[in-house]
PDB file of C-alpha atoms in Angstrom:
ATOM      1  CA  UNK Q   1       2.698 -14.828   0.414  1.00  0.00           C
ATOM      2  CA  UNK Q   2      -1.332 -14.405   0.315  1.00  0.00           C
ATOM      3  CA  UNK Q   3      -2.744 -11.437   0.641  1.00  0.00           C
ATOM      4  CA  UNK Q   4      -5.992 -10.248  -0.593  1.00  0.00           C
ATOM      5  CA  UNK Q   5      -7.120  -9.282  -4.521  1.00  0.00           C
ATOM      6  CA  UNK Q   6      -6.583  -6.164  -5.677  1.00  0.00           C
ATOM      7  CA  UNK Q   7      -9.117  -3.262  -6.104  1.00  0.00           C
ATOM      8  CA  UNK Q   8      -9.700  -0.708  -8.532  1.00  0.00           C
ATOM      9  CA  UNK Q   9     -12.865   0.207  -9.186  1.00  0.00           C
ATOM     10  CA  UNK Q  10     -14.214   3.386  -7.550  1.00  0.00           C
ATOM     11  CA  UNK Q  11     -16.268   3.286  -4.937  1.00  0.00           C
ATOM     12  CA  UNK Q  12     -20.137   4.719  -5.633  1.00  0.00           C
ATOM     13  CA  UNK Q  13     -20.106   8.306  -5.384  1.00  0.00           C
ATOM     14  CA  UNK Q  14     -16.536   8.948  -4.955  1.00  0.00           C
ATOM     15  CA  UNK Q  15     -14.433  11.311  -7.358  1.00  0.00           C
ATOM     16  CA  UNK Q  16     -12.198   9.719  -9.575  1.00  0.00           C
ATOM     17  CA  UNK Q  17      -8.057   9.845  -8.696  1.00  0.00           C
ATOM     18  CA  UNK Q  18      -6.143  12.059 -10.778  1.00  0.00           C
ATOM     19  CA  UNK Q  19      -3.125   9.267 -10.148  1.00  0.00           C
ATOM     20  CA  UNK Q  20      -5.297   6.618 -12.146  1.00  0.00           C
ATOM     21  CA  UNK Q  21      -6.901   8.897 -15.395  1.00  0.00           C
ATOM     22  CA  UNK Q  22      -3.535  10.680 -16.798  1.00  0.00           C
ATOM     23  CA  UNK Q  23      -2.530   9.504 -20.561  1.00  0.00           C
ATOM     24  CA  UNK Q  24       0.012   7.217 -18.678  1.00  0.00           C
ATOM     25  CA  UNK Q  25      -2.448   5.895 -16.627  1.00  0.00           C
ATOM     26  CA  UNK Q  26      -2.131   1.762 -17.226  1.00  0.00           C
ATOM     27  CA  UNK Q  27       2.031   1.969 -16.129  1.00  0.00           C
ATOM     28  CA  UNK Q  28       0.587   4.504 -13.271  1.00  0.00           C
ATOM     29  CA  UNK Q  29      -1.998   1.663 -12.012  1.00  0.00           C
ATOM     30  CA  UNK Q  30       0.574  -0.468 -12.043  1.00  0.00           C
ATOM     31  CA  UNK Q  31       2.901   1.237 -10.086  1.00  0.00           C
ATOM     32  CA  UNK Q  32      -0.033   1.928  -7.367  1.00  0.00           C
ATOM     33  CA  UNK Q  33      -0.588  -2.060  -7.483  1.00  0.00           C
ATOM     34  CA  UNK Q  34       2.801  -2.605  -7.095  1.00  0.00           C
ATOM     35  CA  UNK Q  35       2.855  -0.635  -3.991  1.00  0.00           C
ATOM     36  CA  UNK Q  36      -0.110  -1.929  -2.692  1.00  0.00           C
ATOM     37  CA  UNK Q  37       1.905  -5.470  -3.011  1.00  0.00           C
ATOM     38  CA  UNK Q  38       4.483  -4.493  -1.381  1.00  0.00           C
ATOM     39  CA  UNK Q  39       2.546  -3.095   1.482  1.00  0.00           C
ATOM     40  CA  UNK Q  40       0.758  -6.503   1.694  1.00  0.00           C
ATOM     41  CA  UNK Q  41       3.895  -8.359   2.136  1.00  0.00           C
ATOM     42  CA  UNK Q  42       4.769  -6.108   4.922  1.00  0.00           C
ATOM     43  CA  UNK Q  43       1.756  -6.778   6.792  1.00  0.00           C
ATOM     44  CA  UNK Q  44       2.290 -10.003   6.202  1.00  0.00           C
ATOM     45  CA  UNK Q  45       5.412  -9.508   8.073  1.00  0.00           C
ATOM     46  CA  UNK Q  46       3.294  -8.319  11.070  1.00  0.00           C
ATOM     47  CA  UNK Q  47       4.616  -4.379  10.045  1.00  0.00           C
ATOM     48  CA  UNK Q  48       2.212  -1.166  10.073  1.00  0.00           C
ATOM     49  CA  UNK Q  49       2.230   0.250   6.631  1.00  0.00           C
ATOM     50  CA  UNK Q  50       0.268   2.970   4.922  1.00  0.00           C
ATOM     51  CA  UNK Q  51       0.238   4.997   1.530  1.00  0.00           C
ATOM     52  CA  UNK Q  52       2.732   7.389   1.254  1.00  0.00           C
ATOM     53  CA  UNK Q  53       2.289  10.722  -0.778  1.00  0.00           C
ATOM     54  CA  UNK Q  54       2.312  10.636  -4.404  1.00  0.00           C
ATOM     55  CA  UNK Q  55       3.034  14.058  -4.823  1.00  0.00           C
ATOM     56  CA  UNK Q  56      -0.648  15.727  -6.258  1.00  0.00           C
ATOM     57  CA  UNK Q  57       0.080  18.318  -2.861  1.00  0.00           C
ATOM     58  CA  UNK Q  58       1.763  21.685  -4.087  1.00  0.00           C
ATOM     59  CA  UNK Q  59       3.206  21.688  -0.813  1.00  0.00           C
ATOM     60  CA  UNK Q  60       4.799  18.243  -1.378  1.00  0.00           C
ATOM     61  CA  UNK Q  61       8.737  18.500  -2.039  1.00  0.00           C
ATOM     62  CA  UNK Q  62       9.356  14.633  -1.505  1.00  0.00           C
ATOM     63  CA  UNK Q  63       6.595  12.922  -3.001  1.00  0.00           C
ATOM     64  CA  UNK Q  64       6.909   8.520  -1.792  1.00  0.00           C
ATOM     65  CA  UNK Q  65       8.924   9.729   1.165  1.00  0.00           C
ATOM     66  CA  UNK Q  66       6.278  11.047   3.492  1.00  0.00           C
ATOM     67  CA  UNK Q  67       2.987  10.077   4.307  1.00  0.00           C
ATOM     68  CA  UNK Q  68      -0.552  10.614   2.333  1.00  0.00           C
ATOM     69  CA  UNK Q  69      -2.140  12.484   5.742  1.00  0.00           C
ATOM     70  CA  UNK Q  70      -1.492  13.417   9.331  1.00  0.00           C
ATOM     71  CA  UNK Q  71      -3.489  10.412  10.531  1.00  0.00           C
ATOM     72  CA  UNK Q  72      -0.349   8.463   8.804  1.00  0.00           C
ATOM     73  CA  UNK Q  73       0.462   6.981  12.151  1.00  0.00           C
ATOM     74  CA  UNK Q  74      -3.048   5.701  13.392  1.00  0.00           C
ATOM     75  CA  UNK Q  75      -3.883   4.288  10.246  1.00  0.00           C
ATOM     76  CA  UNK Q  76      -1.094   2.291  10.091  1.00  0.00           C
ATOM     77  CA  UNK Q  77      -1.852  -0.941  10.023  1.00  0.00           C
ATOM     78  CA  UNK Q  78      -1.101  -4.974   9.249  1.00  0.00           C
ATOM     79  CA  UNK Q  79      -4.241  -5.660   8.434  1.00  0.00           C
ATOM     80  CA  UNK Q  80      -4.946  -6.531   4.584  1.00  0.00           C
ATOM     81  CA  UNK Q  81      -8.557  -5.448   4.096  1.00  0.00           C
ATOM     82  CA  UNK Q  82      -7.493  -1.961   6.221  1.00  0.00           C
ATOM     83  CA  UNK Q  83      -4.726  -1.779   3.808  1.00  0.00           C
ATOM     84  CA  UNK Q  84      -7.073  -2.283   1.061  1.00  0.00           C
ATOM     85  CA  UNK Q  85      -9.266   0.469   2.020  1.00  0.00           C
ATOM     86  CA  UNK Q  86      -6.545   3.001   2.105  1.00  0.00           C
ATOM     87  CA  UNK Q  87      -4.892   2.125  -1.508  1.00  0.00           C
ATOM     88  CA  UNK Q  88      -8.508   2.912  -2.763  1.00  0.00           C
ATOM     89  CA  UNK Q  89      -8.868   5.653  -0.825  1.00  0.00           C
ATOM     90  CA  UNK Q  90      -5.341   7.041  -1.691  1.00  0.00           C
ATOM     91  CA  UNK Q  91      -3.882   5.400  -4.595  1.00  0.00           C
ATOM     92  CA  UNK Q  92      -0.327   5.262  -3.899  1.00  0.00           C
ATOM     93  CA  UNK Q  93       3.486   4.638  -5.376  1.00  0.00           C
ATOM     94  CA  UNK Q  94       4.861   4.331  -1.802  1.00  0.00           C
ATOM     95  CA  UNK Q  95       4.603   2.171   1.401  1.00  0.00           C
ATOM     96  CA  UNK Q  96       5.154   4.310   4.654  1.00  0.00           C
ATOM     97  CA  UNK Q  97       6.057   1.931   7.799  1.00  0.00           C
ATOM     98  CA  UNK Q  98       5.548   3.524  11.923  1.00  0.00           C
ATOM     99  CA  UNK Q  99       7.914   1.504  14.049  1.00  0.00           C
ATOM    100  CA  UNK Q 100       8.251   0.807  17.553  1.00  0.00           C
ATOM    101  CA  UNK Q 101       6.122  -1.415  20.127  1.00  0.00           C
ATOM    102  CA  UNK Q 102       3.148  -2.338  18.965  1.00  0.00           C
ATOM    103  CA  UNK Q 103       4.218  -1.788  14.465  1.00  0.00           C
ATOM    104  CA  UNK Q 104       6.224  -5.059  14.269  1.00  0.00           C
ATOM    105  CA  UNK Q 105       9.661  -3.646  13.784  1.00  0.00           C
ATOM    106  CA  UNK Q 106      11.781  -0.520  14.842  1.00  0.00           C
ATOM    107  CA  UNK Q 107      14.712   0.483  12.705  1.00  0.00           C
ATOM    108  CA  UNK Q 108      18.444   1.922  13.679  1.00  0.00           C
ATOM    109  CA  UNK Q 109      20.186   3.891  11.028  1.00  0.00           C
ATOM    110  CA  UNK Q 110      23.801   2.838  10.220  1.00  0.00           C
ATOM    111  CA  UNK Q 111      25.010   6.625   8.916  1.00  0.00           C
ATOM    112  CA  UNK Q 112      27.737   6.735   6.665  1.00  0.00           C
ATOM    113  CA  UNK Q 113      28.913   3.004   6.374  1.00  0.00           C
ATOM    114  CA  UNK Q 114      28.796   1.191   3.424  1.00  0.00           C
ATOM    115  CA  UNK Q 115      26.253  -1.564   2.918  1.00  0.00           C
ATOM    116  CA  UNK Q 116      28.383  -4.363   1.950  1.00  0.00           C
ATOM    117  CA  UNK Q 117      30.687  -3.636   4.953  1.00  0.00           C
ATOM    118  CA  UNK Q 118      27.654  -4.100   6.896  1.00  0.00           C
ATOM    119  CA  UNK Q 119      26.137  -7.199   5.930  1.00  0.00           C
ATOM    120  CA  UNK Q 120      29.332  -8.608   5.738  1.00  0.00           C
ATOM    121  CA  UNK Q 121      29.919  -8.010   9.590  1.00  0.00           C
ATOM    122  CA  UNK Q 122      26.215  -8.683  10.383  1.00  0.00           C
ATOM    123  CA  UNK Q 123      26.635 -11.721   8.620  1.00  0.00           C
ATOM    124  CA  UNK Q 124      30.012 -12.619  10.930  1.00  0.00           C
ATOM    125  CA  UNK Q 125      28.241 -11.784  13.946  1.00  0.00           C
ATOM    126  CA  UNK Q 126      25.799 -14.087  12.628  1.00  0.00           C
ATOM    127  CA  UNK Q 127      22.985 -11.586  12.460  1.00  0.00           C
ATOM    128  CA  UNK Q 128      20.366 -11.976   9.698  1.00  0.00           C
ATOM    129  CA  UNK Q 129      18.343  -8.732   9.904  1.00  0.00           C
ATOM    130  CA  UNK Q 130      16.521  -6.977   6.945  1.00  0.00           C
ATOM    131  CA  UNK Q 131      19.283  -3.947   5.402  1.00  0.00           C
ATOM    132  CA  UNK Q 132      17.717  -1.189   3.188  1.00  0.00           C
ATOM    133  CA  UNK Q 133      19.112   1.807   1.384  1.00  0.00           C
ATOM    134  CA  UNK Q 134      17.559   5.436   1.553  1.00  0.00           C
ATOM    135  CA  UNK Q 135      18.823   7.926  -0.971  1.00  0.00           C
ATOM    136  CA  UNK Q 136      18.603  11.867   0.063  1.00  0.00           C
ATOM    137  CA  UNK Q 137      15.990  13.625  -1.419  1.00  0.00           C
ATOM    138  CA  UNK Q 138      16.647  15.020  -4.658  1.00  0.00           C
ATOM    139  CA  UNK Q 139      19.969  13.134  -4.259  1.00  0.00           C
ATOM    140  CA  UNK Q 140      20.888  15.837  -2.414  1.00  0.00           C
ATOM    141  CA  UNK Q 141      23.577  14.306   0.104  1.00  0.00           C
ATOM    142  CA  UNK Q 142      24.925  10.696   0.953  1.00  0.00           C
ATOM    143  CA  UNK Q 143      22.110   7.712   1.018  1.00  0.00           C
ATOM    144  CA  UNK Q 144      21.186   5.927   4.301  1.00  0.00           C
ATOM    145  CA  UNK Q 145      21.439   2.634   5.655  1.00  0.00           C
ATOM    146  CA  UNK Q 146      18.735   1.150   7.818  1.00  0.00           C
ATOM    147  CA  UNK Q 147      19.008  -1.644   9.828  1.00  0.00           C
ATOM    148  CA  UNK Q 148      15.552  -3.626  10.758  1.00  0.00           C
ATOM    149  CA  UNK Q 149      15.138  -5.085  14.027  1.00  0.00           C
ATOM    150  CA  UNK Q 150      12.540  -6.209  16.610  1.00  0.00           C
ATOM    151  CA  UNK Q 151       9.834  -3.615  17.337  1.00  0.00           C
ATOM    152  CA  UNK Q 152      10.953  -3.683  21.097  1.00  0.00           C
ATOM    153  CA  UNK Q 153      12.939   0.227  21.664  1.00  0.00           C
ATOM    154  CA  UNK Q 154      16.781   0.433  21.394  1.00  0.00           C
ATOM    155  CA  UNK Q 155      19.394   0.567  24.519  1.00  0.00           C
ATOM    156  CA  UNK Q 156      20.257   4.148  22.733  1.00  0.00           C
ATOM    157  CA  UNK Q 157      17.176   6.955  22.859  1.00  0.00           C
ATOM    158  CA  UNK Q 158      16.463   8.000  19.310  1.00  0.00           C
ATOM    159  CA  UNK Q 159      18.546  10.363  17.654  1.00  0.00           C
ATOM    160  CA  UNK Q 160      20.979   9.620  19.838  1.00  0.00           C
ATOM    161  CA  UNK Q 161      24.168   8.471  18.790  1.00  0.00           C
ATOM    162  CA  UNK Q 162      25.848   5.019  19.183  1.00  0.00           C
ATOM    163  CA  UNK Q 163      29.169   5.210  17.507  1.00  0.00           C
ATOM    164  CA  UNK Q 164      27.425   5.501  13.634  1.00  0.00           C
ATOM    165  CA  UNK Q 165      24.468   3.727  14.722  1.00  0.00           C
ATOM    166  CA  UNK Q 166      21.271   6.103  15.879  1.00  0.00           C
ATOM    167  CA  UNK Q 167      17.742   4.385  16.164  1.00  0.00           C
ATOM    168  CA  UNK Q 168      15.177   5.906  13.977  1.00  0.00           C
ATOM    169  CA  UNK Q 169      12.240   7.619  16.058  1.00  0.00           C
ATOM    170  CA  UNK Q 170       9.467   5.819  16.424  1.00  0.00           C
ATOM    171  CA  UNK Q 171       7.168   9.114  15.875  1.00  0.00           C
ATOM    172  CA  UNK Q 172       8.946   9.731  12.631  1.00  0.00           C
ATOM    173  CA  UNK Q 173       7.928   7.680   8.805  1.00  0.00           C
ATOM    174  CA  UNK Q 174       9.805   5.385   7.503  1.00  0.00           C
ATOM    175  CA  UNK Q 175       9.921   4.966   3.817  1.00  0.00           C
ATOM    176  CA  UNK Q 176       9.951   1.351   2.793  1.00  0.00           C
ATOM    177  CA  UNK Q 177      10.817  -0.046  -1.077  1.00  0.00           C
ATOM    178  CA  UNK Q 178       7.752  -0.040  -3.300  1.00  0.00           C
ATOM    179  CA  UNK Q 179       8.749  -1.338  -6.482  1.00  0.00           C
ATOM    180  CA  UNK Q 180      10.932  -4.113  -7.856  1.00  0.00           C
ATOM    181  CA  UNK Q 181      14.564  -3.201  -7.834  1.00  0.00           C
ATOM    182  CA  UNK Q 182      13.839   0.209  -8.151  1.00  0.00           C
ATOM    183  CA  UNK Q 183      12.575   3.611  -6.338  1.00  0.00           C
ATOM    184  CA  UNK Q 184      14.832   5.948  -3.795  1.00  0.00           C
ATOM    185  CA  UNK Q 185      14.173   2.982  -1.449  1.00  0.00           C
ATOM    186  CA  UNK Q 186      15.658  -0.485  -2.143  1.00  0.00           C
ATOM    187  CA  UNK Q 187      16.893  -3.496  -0.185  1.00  0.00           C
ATOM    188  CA  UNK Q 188      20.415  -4.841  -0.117  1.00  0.00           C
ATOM    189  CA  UNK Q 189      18.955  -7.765   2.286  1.00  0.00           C
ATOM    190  CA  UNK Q 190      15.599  -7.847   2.195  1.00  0.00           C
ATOM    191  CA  UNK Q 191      13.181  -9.152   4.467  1.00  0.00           C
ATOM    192  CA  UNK Q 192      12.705 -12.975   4.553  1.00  0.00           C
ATOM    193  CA  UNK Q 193       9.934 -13.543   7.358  1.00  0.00           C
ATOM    194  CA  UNK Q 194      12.362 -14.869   9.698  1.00  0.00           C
ATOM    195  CA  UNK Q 195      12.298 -12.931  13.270  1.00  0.00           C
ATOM    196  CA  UNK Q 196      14.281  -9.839  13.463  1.00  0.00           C
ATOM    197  CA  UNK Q 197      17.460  -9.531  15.561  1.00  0.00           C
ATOM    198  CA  UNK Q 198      17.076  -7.415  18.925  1.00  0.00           C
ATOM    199  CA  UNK Q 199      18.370  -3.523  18.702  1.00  0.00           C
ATOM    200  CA  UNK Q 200      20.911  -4.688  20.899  1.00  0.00           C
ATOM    201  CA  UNK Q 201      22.478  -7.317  19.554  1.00  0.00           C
ATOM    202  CA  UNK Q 202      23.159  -5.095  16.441  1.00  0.00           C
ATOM    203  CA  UNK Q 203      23.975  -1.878  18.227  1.00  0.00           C
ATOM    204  CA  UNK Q 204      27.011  -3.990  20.095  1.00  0.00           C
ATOM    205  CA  UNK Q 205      28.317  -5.035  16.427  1.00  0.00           C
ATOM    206  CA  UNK Q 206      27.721  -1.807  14.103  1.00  0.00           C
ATOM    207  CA  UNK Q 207      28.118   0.448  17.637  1.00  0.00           C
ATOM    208  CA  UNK Q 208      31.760   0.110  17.644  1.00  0.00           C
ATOM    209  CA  UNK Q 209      32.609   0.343  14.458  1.00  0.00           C
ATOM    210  CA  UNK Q 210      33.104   4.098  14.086  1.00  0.00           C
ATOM    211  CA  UNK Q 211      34.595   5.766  11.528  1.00  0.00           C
ATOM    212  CA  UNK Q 212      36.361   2.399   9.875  1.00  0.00           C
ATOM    213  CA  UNK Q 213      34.580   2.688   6.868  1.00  0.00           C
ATOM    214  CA  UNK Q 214      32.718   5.408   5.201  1.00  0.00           C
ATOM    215  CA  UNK Q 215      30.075   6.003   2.180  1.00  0.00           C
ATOM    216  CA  UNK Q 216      33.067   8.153   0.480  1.00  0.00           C
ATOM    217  CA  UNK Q 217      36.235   6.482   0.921  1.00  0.00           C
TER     218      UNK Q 217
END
């Protein structure tokens, strides 16, 4: 997927990141620029991203799980130079999506189901929608499953419940996976560019599943 090159130099003027000058700063750089990657392939998907917090706040207890600033959800965006400007401007580990109309993709969360139990009755249904795994903060409770769909909003109002399905508010950040194969989030089906299912369709499969099958048997 093309996106545009990299940038690292500091703008004229501006003070240099913290994130980029520590004694580990070449694997720190790299982590930023694989971030910044991953964002790009997002956008490429048509999804809003922006640079989540790296953690440099002393009020930050979740640092790549929240957003860089409170103007998180109007800068937002798809586009590649925009996305280039805020990397510089905020060098960051993590990709932050906003979903619903408008962001390219909305997302319902499966709670407490196991992820292979879930593709494989996606997969039945003949559903191919992008499947991603959230761990609690601090590890600090069961992970999360999220299920990507079309940006269009769910039959269910968010936070309500649909057997173990709820639909993730579209006010709210959603971390995405920043690095390869690692990080609190990671795919278990990741995106392939192909269009996402409708809310609906997978709200009438994972909907009635109930309490079948559980994270903790």
């Amino acid at each position: 997927m093309q996106h545009s090159a990299r940038h690292t130099a500091q703008r004229p003027g501006a003070a240099p990141d913290r994130v980029l000058l520590s004694p580990r700063g070449a694997a720190r750089r790299e982590r930023v620029e694989q971030a910044r990657r991953w964002a790009h392939r997002y956008a490429g998907l048509g999804w809003a991203v922006t640079p989540a917090c790296t953690g440099r706040h002393a009020w930050c207890f979740a640092p790549d799980r929240h957003p860089a600033t409170p103007r998180w959800a109007r800068e937002a965006t798809a586009d590649p130079a925009a996305l280039d400007r805020l990397w510089d401007a905020r060098p960051s580990y993590g990709v932050i999506a906003a979903t619903g109309p408008g962001r390219g993709m909305a997302a319902l969360c499966a709670d407490g189901l196991r992820w292979p139990y879930v593709l494989a009755v996606l997969a039945a249904a003949g559903i191919a929608a992008p499947v991603m795994r959230l761990a609690a903060p601090h590890g600090e409770g069961p992970e999360r499953l999220y299920v990507l769909t079309d940006e269009e909003p769910p039959p269910v109002p968010a936070g309500e419940r649909a057997g173990r399905v709820t639909a993730h508010p579209p006010h709210r950040p959603l971390p995405l996976p920043a690095a390869d194969g690692a990080g609190h989030a990671r795919w278990v089906a990741p995106p392939t560019g192909h269009p996402l299912p409708a809310a609906r369709q997978v709200l009438d499969v994972l909907g009635a599943l109930g309490a079948l099958t559980t994270l903790h048997p």
